[in-house]
Amino acid sequence: MSEHAFVSIGDRVARPLINRPMSAIAAVFAAVLIGLLTLLPGVAYAENEVITSEPADGTTLATSPTQIVFNFTQEIGELRIVSLECNTEPITLPPPTLSGNSRVMTVEIPEALPRGLCVATWRVSDSDGEPNGSSLISFTVDAEPAASTIPADEDSTTLSGGSADGATTAGSTAATTSAAAAETRTVALDRVEAGKGPLWLGRVLSTLGIAVVFGALILIAAAWPEGVEYLITVRFLRAAWVLALIGTLLYTSAAAAAVNGSSLGSGFSPGAWLDLLGAGWAGRAALFRLIFVIASAWAAFRPDRVIDPATQVAALGIPALAVAMIGVGRVDGSLAAVGVLLGIAHALAMAIWVGGVILLTRVVLSGPGDEDLVHAVRGFARVSVIAIVVTIGTGLAQMLRLDGSDLFGSAHGLWTVLKVVLVAAMVFIGLSARQFAQKRLNRAHELTLPMAGRLRRAFGTEAAIGLVILLASSWLLSLTPANVSAEPGIDYAISQTILVPEADLDVTIKLTRNSVGNSGLEVTVNSPAEGLTGLEVMLTPPYNTVTGAIVQPVPLSGAGVATRSEAVGLPIIVPGEWLLQINAQTAAGVVQSDPVLISILDETGLAPTTSITIPEPILVPIETSATSATLAGG
């Protein structure tokens, strides 16, 4: 059988003033609970086999069939399921019908199938309604595809195709959208395009809500412990947490949908969120952000916990973790680990600054009050200066790391320049407001109504600019910096360079796996620069295996790169010592490189000892374009 790819302001409540010095602020701990997925054992069906089928298994058809007919050895009951995929794209079929003493099942094909490998999977029950068999057949349609072509890339080639036991698919002149869909499903979150409106909106609302919760709690713990006795403070924190939760839910769902290439509605399924674990560190951070935001309700709904020495670390640490996840939004570029640390420090400092100024504007300065309000304004001035310095320093460091001196050569650089201008304006207004507050409130024992109004306008302007900066920062995460490659990074487990000096042939082969399973492939031709034809990568399995050699044609005529996604990778299904060879036609003649041994581990991570022979090769059919192709199938 063929292998295939599946692919809200109220009155303050006066209470006795609290004077509890805060011994320490900041300590981060993490407790993330991940549920175990229970694997249900498979059901062993009784054997009901297909005697014949139309099309026959493994055949190549000149035109698309209009129906698929299965002739079974036993009678079929009410359960009749047939699914069809061509080039890993699902094809919608009507329910199958029965005839011939309930042993012949027919399913109509409403539209012509695209050119390429098609796999029909069936499952049936017996006359008593009990499951009674499942399997598949595959066939190849040798007709022009109805799918649109993938734009060519002048430097690299993407190869697309599939495999069938003993059957060869003719190469096409255009890569199909099925390969593009497979690449989209494996994209990292920090590489999702800027056009995702729900993703951007969710990121903005989430970042704003989390920053306000954490910044407000820091200000309360550092300079305004009396604030927890005010009803308006509690209401404000709860509203900010609700905003954070709504925004984070939208962000997480939109992120899952973007990574999977599915609709926004399907992204709201908790099951889809688990896919973010495989979408790079930015995807994992999105999921952990949701977990920490939910846990932050423990402090947001009981802010008195941030001034209780017994619970202070947890009450500040959990929201801090949620903020830290904001910083894990850009994990590419040079010095990526340093970039993550800079991003986390930048996010924490930004939240203290912006969250504190919003609490000051909306709560502390909402009206006149006693001396505790004066202390709150003074304390914010002290804490925020440190946060401003850290925010600016880490931001500049990130700018140099991501854009370098090329600030006007990319959209990311231009938006960064705009953000720098906005931050400069925010700093100027903020420092002026702090200088005025320190001067006027130096010996004050209460906050008068005129003074509260003047300070509220000044700090309100600072907060408004901060909101605009958050909008710009969220958009920046969707753009590619000058020092970051637009191509997704891939981790390769095996890399072998094959040299044939007499033919000036220099080829590097990389595989994404060193264990059994579908493996992604990258072929880099370093030389010759041109004149290369018939390039093939051949992988020969160990001796005494049921599979033959895998031959992957590579449509490169000279220096360049060809890739095949792991989502539809090469079917390396046998552990042991494999042989890797290159075949090509060069100016010096036909070349077959010396074989190179590569070790493939089994599912347990062990490599069995095997001897090697070279069985007859099986050609892996592909689809190509003039300068672009995707290695798919298996």
mmCIF file of N, CA, C and O in Angstrom, residues 245 264 383 580 596 624:
data_model
loop_
_atom_site.group_PDB
_atom_site.id
_atom_site.type_symbol
_atom_site.label_atom_id
_atom_site.label_comp_id
_atom_site.label_asym_id
_atom_site.label_seq_id
_atom_site.Cartn_x
_atom_site.Cartn_y
_atom_site.Cartn_z
ATOM 1 N N LEU A 245 -7.965 39.461 29.910
ATOM 2 C CA LEU A 245 -8.468 38.131 29.591
ATOM 3 C C LEU A 245 -9.116 38.097 28.209
ATOM 4 O O LEU A 245 -8.837 37.196 27.395
ATOM 5 N N LEU A 264 -10.990 31.887 12.119
ATOM 6 C CA LEU A 264 -10.893 32.421 13.483
ATOM 7 C C LEU A 264 -11.777 31.646 14.433
ATOM 8 O O LEU A 264 -11.404 31.399 15.584
ATOM 9 N N VAL A 383 9.712 55.428 41.053
ATOM 10 C CA VAL A 383 9.745 54.112 40.418
ATOM 11 C C VAL A 383 9.776 54.218 38.905
ATOM 12 O O VAL A 383 10.503 53.492 38.223
ATOM 13 N N LEU A 580 23.484 7.417 1.521
ATOM 14 C CA LEU A 580 23.119 8.670 0.857
ATOM 15 C C LEU A 580 24.043 8.878 -0.337
ATOM 16 O O LEU A 580 25.264 8.832 -0.204
ATOM 17 N N VAL A 596 27.435 7.670 1.322
ATOM 18 C CA VAL A 596 27.740 8.158 2.669
ATOM 19 C C VAL A 596 26.739 7.534 3.631
ATOM 20 O O VAL A 596 25.531 7.508 3.365
ATOM 21 N N THR A 624 6.909 20.186 -10.256
ATOM 22 C CA THR A 624 7.890 21.261 -10.291
ATOM 23 C C THR A 624 7.369 22.446 -11.055
ATOM 24 O O THR A 624 6.409 22.361 -11.804
#
